[in-house]
Short mmCIF file of C-alpha atoms in Angstrom, two decimals:
data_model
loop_
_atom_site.label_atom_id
_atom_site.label_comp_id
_atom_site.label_asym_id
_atom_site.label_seq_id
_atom_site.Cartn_x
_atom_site.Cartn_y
_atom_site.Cartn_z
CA UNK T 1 4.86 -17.08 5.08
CA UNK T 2 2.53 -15.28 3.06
CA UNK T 3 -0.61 -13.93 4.79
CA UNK T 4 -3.77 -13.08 3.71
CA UNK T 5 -4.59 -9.12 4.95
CA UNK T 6 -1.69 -6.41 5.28
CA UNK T 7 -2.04 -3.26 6.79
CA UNK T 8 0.38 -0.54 6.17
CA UNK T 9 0.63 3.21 6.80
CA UNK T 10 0.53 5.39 3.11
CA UNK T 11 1.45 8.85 2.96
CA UNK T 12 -0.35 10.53 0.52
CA UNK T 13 0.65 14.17 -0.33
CA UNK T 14 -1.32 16.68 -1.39
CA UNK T 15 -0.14 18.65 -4.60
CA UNK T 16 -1.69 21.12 -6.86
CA UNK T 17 -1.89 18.14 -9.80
CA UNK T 18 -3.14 15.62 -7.30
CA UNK T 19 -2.45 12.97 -4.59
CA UNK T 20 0.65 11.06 -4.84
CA UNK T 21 1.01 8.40 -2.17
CA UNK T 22 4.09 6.29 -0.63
CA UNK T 23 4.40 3.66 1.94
CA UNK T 24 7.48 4.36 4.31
CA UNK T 25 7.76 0.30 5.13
CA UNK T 26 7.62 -0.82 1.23
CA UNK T 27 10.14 1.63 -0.48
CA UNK T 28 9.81 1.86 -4.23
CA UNK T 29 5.84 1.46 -3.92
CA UNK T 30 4.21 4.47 -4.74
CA UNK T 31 1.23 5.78 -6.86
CA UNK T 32 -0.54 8.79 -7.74
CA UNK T 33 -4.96 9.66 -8.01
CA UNK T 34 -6.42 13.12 -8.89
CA UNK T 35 -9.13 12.68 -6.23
CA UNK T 36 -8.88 11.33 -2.60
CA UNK T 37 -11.31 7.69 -3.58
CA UNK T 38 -8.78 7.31 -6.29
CA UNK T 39 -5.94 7.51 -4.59
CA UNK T 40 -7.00 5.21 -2.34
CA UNK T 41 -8.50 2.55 -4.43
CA UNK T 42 -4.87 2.74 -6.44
CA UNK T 43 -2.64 2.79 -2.99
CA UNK T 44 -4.25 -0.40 -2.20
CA UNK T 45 -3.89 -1.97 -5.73
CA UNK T 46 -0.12 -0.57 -5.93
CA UNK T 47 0.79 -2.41 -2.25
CA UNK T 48 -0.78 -5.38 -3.39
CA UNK T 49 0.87 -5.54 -6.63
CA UNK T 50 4.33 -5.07 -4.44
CA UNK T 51 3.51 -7.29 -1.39
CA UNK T 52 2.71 -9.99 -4.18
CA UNK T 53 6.35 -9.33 -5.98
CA UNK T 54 7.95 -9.44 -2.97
CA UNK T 55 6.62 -12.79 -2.18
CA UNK T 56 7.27 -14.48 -5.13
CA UNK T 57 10.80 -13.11 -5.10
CA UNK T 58 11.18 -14.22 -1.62
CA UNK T 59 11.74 -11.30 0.29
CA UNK T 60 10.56 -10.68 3.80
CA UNK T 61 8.25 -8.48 3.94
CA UNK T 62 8.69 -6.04 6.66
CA UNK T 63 5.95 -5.11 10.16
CA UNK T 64 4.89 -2.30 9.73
CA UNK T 65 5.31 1.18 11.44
CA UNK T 66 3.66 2.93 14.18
CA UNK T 67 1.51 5.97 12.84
CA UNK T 68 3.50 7.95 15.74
CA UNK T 69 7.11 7.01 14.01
CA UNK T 70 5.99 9.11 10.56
CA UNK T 71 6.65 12.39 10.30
CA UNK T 72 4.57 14.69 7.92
CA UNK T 73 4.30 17.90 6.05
CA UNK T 74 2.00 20.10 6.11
CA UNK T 75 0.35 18.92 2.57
CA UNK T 76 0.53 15.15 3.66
CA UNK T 77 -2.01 13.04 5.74
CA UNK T 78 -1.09 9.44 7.06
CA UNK T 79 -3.76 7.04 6.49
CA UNK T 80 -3.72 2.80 7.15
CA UNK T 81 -4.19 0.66 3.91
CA UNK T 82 -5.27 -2.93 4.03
CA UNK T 83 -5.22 -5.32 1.50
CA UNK T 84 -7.06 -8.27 1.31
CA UNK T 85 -4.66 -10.69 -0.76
CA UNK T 86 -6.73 -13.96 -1.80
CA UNK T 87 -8.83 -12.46 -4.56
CA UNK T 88 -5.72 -10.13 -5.99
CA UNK T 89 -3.63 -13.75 -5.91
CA UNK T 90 -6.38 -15.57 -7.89
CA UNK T 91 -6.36 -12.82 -10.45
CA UNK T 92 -3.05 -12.51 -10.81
CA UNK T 93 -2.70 -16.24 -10.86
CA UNK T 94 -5.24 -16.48 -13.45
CA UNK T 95 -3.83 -14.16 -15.61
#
């Protein structure tokens, strides 16, 4: 069943070219923002775009982690996303 607000952990790693960001629980979702409000506002887009695909494909979509199961680098900070599906949906929907 497909719910309405997701929270996951994102790692987002901190390079000289910018942020690049990865969510341990949704492998093969990752993105990339040259500032820290960009990175964020595209980590949330990129694991809604993902949680959506993985619901229309029917595949569970996993609980996520405990911020004390990821392990980090020195360059990376761990940070909760949440995603607030109904108005992503629509637009996809009405696309």
């Amino acid at each position: 069943m497909e719910k309405d607000r997701y929270i996951y952990l994102a790692i987002f790693d901190y390079a000289g070219d910018g942020i690049s960001v990865e969510f341990p629980d949704l492998p093969g979702c990752l993105t990339f923002g040259s500032r820290d409000e960009e990175a964020l506002t595209m980590a949330k887009e990129a694991m809604a775009l993902h949680l959506y695909g993985m619901a229309e494909d029917n595949v569970s979509i996993p609980a996520p982690s405990k911020v004390t199961d990821v392990k980090t680098e020195s360059n990376q900070v761990v940070d909760l996303v949440e995603v607030w599906m109904p108005p992503f949906r629509n637009a996809t929907y009405n696309s």
